[in-house]
Amino acid sequence: MLKSTREIDNMLKKHDSYRNGCLNLIASENFASEKVRSYLTCDFGNRYGCYSTMDPADREYTGNKFIHEFEMETHELVKEIFKAKYTDLRPIGGHMAGMSVVLALLELGDLVIEVSLSDWGHGLAGPMCQVRQFDETINVEYMAFDENRAVDTEKLIEQAKRLKPKMIIFGGSGTLFPEPVRELRELADELGFHIAYDASHVTGLIASGIFPNPLEEGADIMFGSTHKSFPGPQGGFVVSNDKELMIRVGNTLSPSLVTSHHLNRLPALAASILEMKEFGDEYGKQVVRNSKALAKALAKRGFKVLGEGKDYTESHLLLVDIGEHVDFAPAKFLEKANILCSDDFSGNSPEVRIGTPESTRRGMKEENMEDIAEFFKRLIIDKEDVDIVGKDVESYARQFTGLDYSY
Ligand SMILES: *Cc1c(COP(=O)(O)O)cnc(C)c1O
């Protein structure tokens, strides 16, 4: 049991040192700058700035004069980078943001089409049905993907015409290519369904302009996380150009889903947005260049990288099927060699998801992707000793403890 703050400090030091010796290729993580991190200790984190519905001026607690001003300033930054008229920053993560949209916009018995877990979906409506109350109210179908792991547009159009959903949710945790938002817009108007976009993974790429902005492509509403490809503090957001939808989302968030919304996120988020306005363009381009370079370097070494017919990826991640080389789920094995990445958590998928945001922020370029691919080859194809490769990975990772594209 912990007895002193010195023990706490020591444990955190151990964590930092361990993580500096790991090659972090987790697509849903990033490395926030010291400046961004520093704001998380501000006084806002101990205050109640909650407000009900979507009128931020009507704070329930007193003492919020400057908190209100700050939250509104942060709204302006968020609206600017996502080219949206309205935003809500109360969701404390992407999942809660998605829940607020699903619960706000769907009625009893409505059908949603989303990305299934087996295609690296996150599962906003699907897993929710495991909660008994929802199972009886919301129906879920899944969109199809083609051989390159891009959304199959034709099948989706056919499916939407046949099933008449009330909502299509684009975006997942393994997004390689932009989704056919534009292609579905007309049908959405004709059949009367909403297009929601779960940007949790690609938020940083949208903000940097390298990935299409779903709102500009015709999505009704977009939500996501601020800490994956977007290098901010952990948190969530919802944006839209439709005031009516945002009122419904606001009414759902409060009073149902959130009261204290962890206000210390706001200055940290504002700082990370300023950082992205200054360096986001270069950062986003390098992230995608690194993903493509790593995909090619792995393919060259005999790995089956998905999306081959479309140049592997247009995002911050790539997917590799290692089933022909090993018969176990990859993430826990790679962890033994100090390489952090993800499998799909089901424990029986041979696909590994490799992301480049953190390694890019820490200074890696295309040539480093060759070195990373070589580590994968040594471990998975050559079956070299994990401890030996792990030591090499560690000394390699320790060379990249700087931070680019940041204050
Ligand atoms: C990570 C993720 C979420 C959840 O975001 P949190 O910030 O962890 O709450 C939602 N949707 C997708 C597609 C994700 O990848």
Short mmCIF file of C-alpha atoms and ligand atoms in Angstrom, two decimals:
data_model
loop_
_atom_site.label_atom_id
_atom_site.label_comp_id
_atom_site.label_asym_id
_atom_site.label_seq_id
_atom_site.Cartn_x
_atom_site.Cartn_y
_atom_site.Cartn_z
CA MET A 1 0.00 0.00 0.00
CA LEU A 2 1.25 3.52 -0.76
CA LYS A 3 2.41 5.34 2.35
CA SER A 4 3.97 8.55 1.12
CA THR A 5 4.00 10.89 -1.82
CA ARG A 6 7.64 9.96 -2.34
CA GLU A 7 6.46 6.48 -3.24
CA ILE A 8 3.96 7.96 -5.64
CA ASP A 9 6.72 10.08 -7.22
CA ASN A 10 8.96 7.04 -7.56
CA MET A 11 6.28 5.00 -9.26
CA LEU A 12 5.58 7.78 -11.72
CA LYS A 13 9.30 8.12 -12.44
CA LYS A 14 9.49 4.42 -13.16
CA HIS A 15 6.56 4.73 -15.53
CA ASP A 16 8.17 7.63 -17.40
CA SER A 17 11.47 5.85 -17.71
CA TYR A 18 9.79 2.65 -18.89
CA ARG A 19 7.69 4.46 -21.48
CA ASN A 20 10.73 6.38 -22.78
CA GLY A 21 12.28 3.00 -23.51
CA CYS A 22 9.24 1.78 -25.41
CA LEU A 23 8.50 2.35 -29.05
CA ASN A 24 4.96 3.66 -28.79
CA LEU A 25 3.00 2.77 -31.91
CA ILE A 26 -0.43 2.84 -30.27
CA ALA A 27 -2.59 4.73 -32.74
CA SER A 28 -4.89 6.09 -30.04
CA GLU A 29 -2.15 7.67 -27.94
CA ASN A 30 0.02 10.71 -28.38
CA PHE A 31 2.60 12.73 -26.53
CA ALA A 32 1.35 16.11 -25.33
CA SER A 33 3.88 18.89 -24.88
CA GLU A 34 5.02 20.08 -21.44
CA LYS A 35 3.12 23.33 -22.00
CA VAL A 36 -0.14 21.48 -22.70
CA ARG A 37 0.41 19.14 -19.73
CA SER A 38 1.19 22.01 -17.40
CA TYR A 39 -2.33 23.43 -17.66
CA LEU A 40 -3.88 20.25 -16.30
CA THR A 41 -2.86 21.30 -12.80
CA CYS A 42 -4.71 24.64 -12.99
CA ASP A 43 -7.44 25.62 -10.54
CA PHE A 44 -10.20 24.92 -13.07
CA GLY A 45 -9.76 21.24 -12.24
CA ASN A 46 -11.26 21.81 -8.80
CA ARG A 47 -14.25 23.87 -9.88
CA TYR A 48 -17.80 23.11 -10.87
CA GLY A 49 -18.55 24.88 -14.13
CA CYS A 50 -21.50 22.73 -15.06
CA TYR A 51 -24.43 24.10 -17.00
CA SER A 52 -27.60 22.43 -18.13
CA THR A 53 -28.93 22.12 -21.67
CA MET A 54 -26.72 24.04 -24.05
CA ASP A 55 -26.64 27.47 -22.54
CA PRO A 56 -23.16 27.91 -21.08
CA ALA A 57 -24.04 31.34 -19.71
CA ASP A 58 -26.44 29.70 -17.27
CA ARG A 59 -23.93 28.06 -14.92
CA GLU A 60 -25.43 26.25 -12.01
CA TYR A 61 -22.65 27.19 -9.58
CA THR A 62 -21.30 30.61 -8.71
CA GLY A 63 -17.70 31.75 -9.07
CA ASN A 64 -17.47 30.86 -12.73
CA LYS A 65 -16.95 34.30 -14.29
CA PHE A 66 -13.56 33.51 -15.81
CA ILE A 67 -14.26 29.84 -16.34
CA HIS A 68 -17.19 30.84 -18.51
CA GLU A 69 -15.07 33.30 -20.43
CA PHE A 70 -12.38 30.69 -20.93
CA GLU A 71 -14.75 27.95 -22.05
CA MET A 72 -16.28 30.29 -24.63
CA GLU A 73 -12.82 31.27 -25.93
CA THR A 74 -11.97 27.57 -26.26
CA HIS A 75 -15.23 27.03 -28.15
CA GLU A 76 -14.08 29.65 -30.65
CA LEU A 77 -10.81 27.79 -31.25
CA VAL A 78 -12.57 24.44 -31.65
CA LYS A 79 -15.12 25.92 -34.04
CA GLU A 80 -12.36 27.48 -36.08
CA ILE A 81 -10.23 24.35 -36.51
CA PHE A 82 -13.21 22.15 -37.37
CA LYS A 83 -15.01 24.82 -39.41
CA ALA A 84 -18.16 24.35 -37.34
CA LYS A 85 -20.77 26.78 -36.07
CA TYR A 86 -21.44 25.01 -32.76
CA THR A 87 -19.50 22.93 -30.30
CA ASP A 88 -19.95 21.25 -26.96
CA LEU A 89 -16.83 20.44 -24.93
CA ARG A 90 -18.47 18.80 -21.96
CA PRO A 91 -17.92 15.15 -22.96
CA ILE A 92 -14.83 14.06 -21.06
CA GLY A 93 -13.89 11.57 -23.76
CA GLY A 94 -14.75 10.54 -27.30
CA HIS A 95 -16.94 7.71 -26.09
CA MET A 96 -19.14 9.98 -24.01
CA ALA A 97 -19.30 12.40 -26.93
CA GLY A 98 -20.54 9.56 -29.15
CA MET A 99 -23.02 8.39 -26.54
CA SER A 100 -24.48 11.88 -26.33
CA VAL A 101 -25.04 11.92 -30.09
CA VAL A 102 -26.52 8.42 -30.22
CA LEU A 103 -28.83 9.03 -27.29
CA ALA A 104 -29.82 12.51 -28.45
CA LEU A 105 -30.65 11.72 -32.04
CA LEU A 106 -32.19 8.24 -31.93
CA GLU A 107 -35.70 7.26 -30.93
CA LEU A 108 -36.99 3.90 -29.69
CA GLY A 109 -36.63 1.18 -32.31
CA ASP A 110 -34.41 3.22 -34.64
CA LEU A 111 -31.76 1.52 -36.72
CA VAL A 112 -28.10 2.60 -36.82
CA ILE A 113 -25.46 1.48 -39.29
CA GLU A 114 -21.96 1.66 -37.82
CA VAL A 115 -18.57 -0.04 -38.12
CA SER A 116 -18.48 -3.49 -36.57
CA LEU A 117 -15.93 -4.46 -33.93
CA SER A 118 -14.43 -6.99 -36.33
CA ASP A 119 -13.61 -4.12 -38.73
CA TRP A 120 -12.01 -2.13 -35.93
CA GLY A 121 -15.19 -0.33 -35.02
CA HIS A 122 -15.32 1.24 -31.58
CA GLY A 123 -18.91 0.24 -31.04
CA LEU A 124 -21.10 3.12 -29.99
CA ALA A 125 -24.47 1.55 -30.61
CA GLY A 126 -23.52 -2.16 -30.84
CA PRO A 127 -21.93 -2.76 -27.42
CA MET A 128 -24.45 -0.40 -25.86
CA CYS A 129 -27.07 -3.02 -26.64
CA GLN A 130 -25.41 -5.22 -24.02
CA VAL A 131 -27.04 -2.86 -21.56
CA ARG A 132 -30.47 -4.41 -21.25
CA GLN A 133 -32.42 -1.16 -21.53
CA PHE A 134 -30.81 -0.32 -24.85
CA ASP A 135 -31.05 -3.79 -26.30
CA GLU A 136 -34.77 -3.36 -26.35
CA THR A 137 -34.69 -0.01 -28.05
CA ILE A 138 -31.88 0.47 -30.60
CA ASN A 139 -31.13 -1.75 -33.59
CA VAL A 140 -27.70 -2.01 -35.16
CA GLU A 141 -26.36 -3.14 -38.53
CA TYR A 142 -22.79 -2.93 -39.77
CA MET A 143 -21.32 -1.38 -42.90
CA ALA A 144 -19.24 -3.51 -45.26
CA PHE A 145 -15.57 -2.93 -46.09
CA ASP A 146 -13.86 -3.81 -49.36
CA GLU A 147 -10.65 -5.79 -49.98
CA ASN A 148 -8.55 -2.69 -49.20
CA ARG A 149 -10.30 -2.10 -45.90
CA ALA A 150 -12.10 0.98 -47.17
CA VAL A 151 -15.85 1.39 -46.68
CA ASP A 152 -17.67 -0.34 -49.56
CA THR A 153 -19.71 2.61 -50.84
CA GLU A 154 -21.96 0.67 -53.21
CA LYS A 155 -22.89 -1.88 -50.58
CA LEU A 156 -23.54 0.85 -48.05
CA ILE A 157 -25.86 2.72 -50.41
CA GLU A 158 -27.72 -0.49 -51.16
CA GLN A 159 -27.93 -1.33 -47.45
CA ALA A 160 -29.21 2.13 -46.55
CA LYS A 161 -31.89 2.02 -49.25
CA ARG A 162 -32.97 -1.41 -48.08
CA LEU A 163 -32.86 -0.91 -44.31
CA LYS A 164 -33.73 2.80 -44.02
CA PRO A 165 -31.57 3.58 -40.99
CA LYS A 166 -32.03 6.68 -38.86
CA MET A 167 -28.31 7.21 -38.55
CA ILE A 168 -25.05 6.15 -40.16
CA ILE A 169 -21.97 6.52 -38.00
CA PHE A 170 -18.75 6.69 -39.97
CA GLY A 171 -15.33 6.30 -38.42
CA GLY A 172 -13.68 3.63 -36.33
CA SER A 173 -10.49 2.75 -34.56
CA GLY A 174 -8.83 1.35 -37.66
CA THR A 175 -9.62 4.03 -40.24
CA LEU A 176 -7.21 3.78 -43.16
CA PHE A 177 -9.02 5.87 -45.76
CA PRO A 178 -11.54 8.73 -45.83
CA GLU A 179 -15.13 7.47 -45.76
CA PRO A 180 -17.81 8.15 -48.42
CA VAL A 181 -19.58 10.92 -46.50
CA ARG A 182 -20.14 13.01 -49.63
CA GLU A 183 -21.48 9.99 -51.52
CA LEU A 184 -24.14 9.35 -48.86
CA ARG A 185 -25.30 12.94 -48.34
CA GLU A 186 -27.97 13.00 -51.01
CA LEU A 187 -29.42 9.69 -49.90
CA ALA A 188 -29.46 10.93 -46.31
CA ASP A 189 -31.62 13.87 -47.35
CA GLU A 190 -33.85 11.65 -49.46
CA LEU A 191 -34.39 8.97 -46.81
CA GLY A 192 -34.12 11.25 -43.80
CA PHE A 193 -31.23 9.78 -41.84
CA HIS A 194 -28.41 11.58 -40.04
CA ILE A 195 -24.76 11.16 -40.90
CA ALA A 196 -22.62 11.20 -37.78
CA TYR A 197 -18.85 11.03 -37.92
CA ASP A 198 -16.78 9.52 -35.14
CA ALA A 199 -13.49 11.36 -35.60
CA SER A 200 -11.87 10.04 -32.42
CA HIS A 201 -8.89 8.66 -34.28
CA VAL A 202 -8.47 11.16 -37.09
CA THR A 203 -9.22 14.39 -35.20
CA GLY A 204 -5.61 15.55 -35.50
CA LEU A 205 -5.50 14.82 -39.20
CA ILE A 206 -8.76 16.69 -39.80
CA ALA A 207 -7.45 19.65 -37.79
CA SER A 208 -4.24 19.64 -39.78
CA GLY A 209 -6.17 19.55 -43.07
CA ILE A 210 -4.64 16.32 -44.39
CA PHE A 211 -7.83 14.31 -43.90
CA PRO A 212 -11.15 15.59 -45.32
CA ASN A 213 -13.31 17.46 -42.83
CA PRO A 214 -16.51 15.38 -42.55
CA LEU A 215 -18.61 18.46 -41.80
CA GLU A 216 -17.51 19.98 -45.09
CA GLU A 217 -18.22 16.67 -46.81
CA GLY A 218 -21.79 16.67 -45.54
CA ALA A 219 -21.85 15.01 -42.11
CA ASP A 220 -24.56 16.41 -39.83
CA ILE A 221 -22.50 16.06 -36.71
CA MET A 222 -18.99 15.06 -35.71
CA PHE A 223 -17.53 14.01 -32.38
CA GLY A 224 -14.32 12.55 -31.08
CA SER A 225 -11.35 12.49 -28.74
CA THR A 226 -8.74 15.20 -28.31
CA HIS A 227 -5.82 12.91 -27.48
CA LYS A 228 -5.29 10.42 -30.32
CA SER A 229 -3.90 11.81 -33.58
CA PHE A 230 -4.76 15.17 -32.00
CA PRO A 231 -2.00 15.77 -29.44
CA GLY A 232 -4.11 17.35 -26.71
CA PRO A 233 -5.21 16.36 -23.21
CA GLN A 234 -7.60 13.41 -22.86
CA GLY A 235 -11.08 14.67 -23.62
CA GLY A 236 -13.98 14.77 -26.04
CA PHE A 237 -15.93 17.17 -28.22
CA VAL A 238 -19.02 17.42 -30.41
CA VAL A 239 -19.29 19.86 -33.33
CA SER A 240 -22.01 20.61 -35.88
CA ASN A 241 -23.43 23.34 -38.06
CA ASP A 242 -26.95 22.35 -37.05
CA LYS A 243 -28.15 24.24 -33.99
CA GLU A 244 -31.18 22.00 -33.51
CA LEU A 245 -29.01 18.87 -33.27
CA MET A 246 -26.66 20.57 -30.82
CA ILE A 247 -29.54 21.57 -28.57
CA ARG A 248 -30.58 17.92 -28.43
CA VAL A 249 -27.01 16.82 -27.70
CA GLY A 250 -26.69 19.50 -25.01
CA ASN A 251 -29.92 18.40 -23.39
CA THR A 252 -28.69 14.82 -23.37
CA LEU A 253 -25.26 15.59 -21.95
CA SER A 254 -26.74 17.50 -19.10
CA PRO A 255 -28.54 16.36 -17.06
CA SER A 256 -28.06 12.74 -18.21
CA LEU A 257 -24.41 12.04 -18.92
CA VAL A 258 -22.18 14.63 -17.29
CA THR A 259 -22.16 17.20 -14.54
CA SER A 260 -18.53 18.03 -13.69
CA HIS A 261 -16.81 18.22 -17.04
CA HIS A 262 -13.17 18.30 -15.92
CA LEU A 263 -12.56 21.94 -16.72
CA ASN A 264 -8.78 21.72 -16.44
CA ARG A 265 -8.92 20.08 -19.87
CA LEU A 266 -9.93 23.40 -21.40
CA PRO A 267 -6.70 25.43 -21.10
CA ALA A 268 -4.73 22.33 -22.11
CA LEU A 269 -7.00 21.84 -25.11
CA ALA A 270 -6.75 25.51 -26.06
CA ALA A 271 -2.95 25.32 -25.92
CA SER A 272 -2.89 22.19 -28.05
CA ILE A 273 -5.15 23.84 -30.61
CA LEU A 274 -2.81 26.84 -30.79
CA GLU A 275 0.04 24.39 -31.23
CA MET A 276 -1.81 22.64 -34.04
CA LYS A 277 -2.62 25.94 -35.73
CA GLU A 278 1.09 26.64 -35.82
CA PHE A 279 2.59 23.22 -36.52
CA GLY A 280 -0.37 21.01 -37.45
CA ASP A 281 0.13 21.19 -41.18
CA GLU A 282 3.68 19.80 -41.06
CA TYR A 283 2.80 17.35 -38.29
CA GLY A 284 -0.17 15.88 -40.18
CA LYS A 285 1.81 15.49 -43.39
CA GLN A 286 4.69 13.76 -41.61
CA VAL A 287 2.35 11.42 -39.73
CA VAL A 288 0.84 10.19 -43.00
CA ARG A 289 4.24 10.02 -44.72
CA ASN A 290 5.48 7.88 -41.83
CA SER A 291 2.44 5.56 -41.99
CA LYS A 292 2.94 5.02 -45.69
CA ALA A 293 6.69 4.52 -45.27
CA LEU A 294 6.18 2.00 -42.48
CA ALA A 295 3.55 0.13 -44.50
CA LYS A 296 5.92 -0.11 -47.48
CA ALA A 297 8.88 -1.10 -45.30
CA LEU A 298 6.83 -3.91 -43.72
CA ALA A 299 5.44 -5.11 -47.05
CA LYS A 300 8.96 -5.18 -48.50
CA ARG A 301 9.96 -7.52 -45.66
CA GLY A 302 7.18 -9.99 -46.39
CA PHE A 303 4.36 -8.72 -44.18
CA LYS A 304 0.78 -8.68 -45.39
CA VAL A 305 -0.16 -5.02 -44.96
CA LEU A 306 -3.83 -4.27 -45.59
CA GLY A 307 -4.95 -1.66 -48.13
CA GLU A 308 -2.24 -2.59 -50.65
CA GLY A 309 -4.41 -1.62 -53.62
CA LYS A 310 -4.80 1.92 -52.28
CA ASP A 311 -1.23 2.61 -51.19
CA TYR A 312 -1.94 1.10 -47.73
CA THR A 313 -3.17 4.12 -45.80
CA GLU A 314 -4.15 7.79 -45.85
CA SER A 315 -4.19 8.08 -42.07
CA HIS A 316 -2.03 7.88 -38.97
CA LEU A 317 -2.24 4.09 -38.84
CA LEU A 318 -1.75 0.90 -40.77
CA LEU A 319 -3.11 -2.61 -40.31
CA VAL A 320 -0.99 -5.72 -40.72
CA ASP A 321 -2.28 -9.29 -40.82
CA ILE A 322 0.44 -11.43 -39.26
CA GLY A 323 -1.64 -14.61 -39.26
CA GLU A 324 0.64 -16.41 -41.70
CA HIS A 325 3.63 -15.96 -39.39
CA VAL A 326 2.28 -16.56 -35.89
CA ASP A 327 -0.87 -17.97 -34.33
CA PHE A 328 -1.43 -15.56 -31.45
CA ALA A 329 -2.83 -12.05 -31.01
CA PRO A 330 0.15 -9.75 -31.40
CA ALA A 331 0.00 -6.87 -28.91
CA LYS A 332 0.98 -8.65 -25.68
CA PHE A 333 3.82 -10.45 -27.45
CA LEU A 334 5.22 -7.24 -28.92
CA GLU A 335 4.97 -5.57 -25.52
CA LYS A 336 7.60 -8.04 -24.27
CA ALA A 337 9.94 -6.49 -26.82
CA ASN A 338 9.05 -2.93 -25.75
CA ILE A 339 6.94 -2.30 -28.85
CA LEU A 340 3.51 -0.93 -27.99
CA CYS A 341 0.71 -1.32 -30.51
CA SER A 342 -2.76 -2.83 -30.57
CA ASP A 343 -4.66 -5.89 -31.60
CA ASP A 344 -8.42 -5.68 -31.71
CA PHE A 345 -8.83 -6.80 -28.06
CA SER A 346 -10.84 -9.86 -29.10
CA GLY A 347 -7.75 -12.02 -28.52
CA ASN A 348 -8.27 -13.97 -31.72
CA SER A 349 -7.56 -11.55 -34.54
CA PRO A 350 -4.18 -11.82 -36.25
CA GLU A 351 -4.36 -8.15 -37.23
CA VAL A 352 -2.11 -5.63 -35.60
CA ARG A 353 -2.76 -1.89 -35.66
CA ILE A 354 0.30 0.32 -35.83
CA GLY A 355 0.05 4.09 -35.42
CA THR A 356 2.57 6.82 -36.10
CA PRO A 357 1.40 9.96 -34.18
CA GLU A 358 3.64 9.63 -31.14
CA SER A 359 6.75 8.44 -32.96
CA THR A 360 6.31 11.36 -35.38
CA ARG A 361 6.01 13.87 -32.55
CA ARG A 362 9.12 12.38 -30.98
CA GLY A 363 11.13 13.05 -34.10
CA MET A 364 10.94 9.99 -36.32
CA LYS A 365 10.95 10.30 -40.10
CA GLU A 366 10.61 7.92 -43.06
CA GLU A 367 14.09 6.40 -42.60
CA ASN A 368 13.23 5.43 -39.02
CA MET A 369 10.25 3.48 -40.34
CA GLU A 370 12.72 1.11 -42.02
CA ASP A 371 14.31 0.45 -38.63
CA ILE A 372 10.92 -0.19 -37.03
CA ALA A 373 9.94 -2.58 -39.80
CA GLU A 374 13.19 -4.43 -39.20
CA PHE A 375 12.31 -4.91 -35.52
CA PHE A 376 8.97 -6.42 -36.55
CA LYS A 377 10.70 -8.73 -39.00
CA ARG A 378 13.22 -9.91 -36.41
CA LEU A 379 10.44 -10.66 -33.93
CA ILE A 380 7.69 -12.07 -36.08
CA ILE A 381 9.29 -13.51 -39.23
CA ASP A 382 12.82 -14.39 -38.06
CA LYS A 383 11.53 -15.29 -34.56
CA GLU A 384 14.61 -13.89 -32.88
CA ASP A 385 14.74 -13.92 -29.08
CA VAL A 386 12.29 -11.39 -27.65
CA ASP A 387 14.65 -10.19 -24.93
CA ILE A 388 17.48 -9.51 -27.35
CA VAL A 389 15.28 -7.58 -29.77
CA GLY A 390 13.61 -5.87 -26.82
CA LYS A 391 16.97 -4.46 -25.68
CA ASP A 392 17.66 -3.11 -29.16
CA VAL A 393 14.18 -1.57 -29.30
CA GLU A 394 14.75 0.07 -25.95
CA SER A 395 18.05 1.70 -26.86
CA TYR A 396 16.51 2.81 -30.16
CA ALA A 397 13.46 4.36 -28.48
CA ARG A 398 15.62 6.22 -25.97
CA GLN A 399 17.16 8.19 -28.84
CA PHE A 400 13.79 9.82 -29.52
CA THR A 401 12.80 11.68 -26.41
CA GLY A 402 12.54 15.13 -27.97
CA LEU A 403 9.30 16.69 -29.14
CA ASP A 404 8.61 18.21 -32.54
CA TYR A 405 5.63 20.21 -33.79
CA SER A 406 5.12 21.70 -30.36
CA TYR A 407 5.91 24.64 -28.11
C1 LIG B 1 -11.10 5.77 -28.85
C2 LIG B 1 -12.38 5.80 -29.56
C3 LIG B 1 -13.53 6.28 -28.93
C4 LIG B 1 -13.57 6.59 -27.44
O1 LIG B 1 -12.85 7.67 -27.12
P1 LIG B 1 -12.39 7.96 -25.62
O2 LIG B 1 -11.75 9.29 -25.76
O3 LIG B 1 -11.48 6.85 -25.24
O4 LIG B 1 -13.61 7.99 -24.77
C5 LIG B 1 -14.67 6.40 -29.67
N1 LIG B 1 -14.70 6.04 -30.97
C6 LIG B 1 -13.62 5.55 -31.59
C7 LIG B 1 -13.72 5.18 -33.03
C8 LIG B 1 -12.43 5.41 -30.91
O5 LIG B 1 -11.36 4.89 -31.53
#
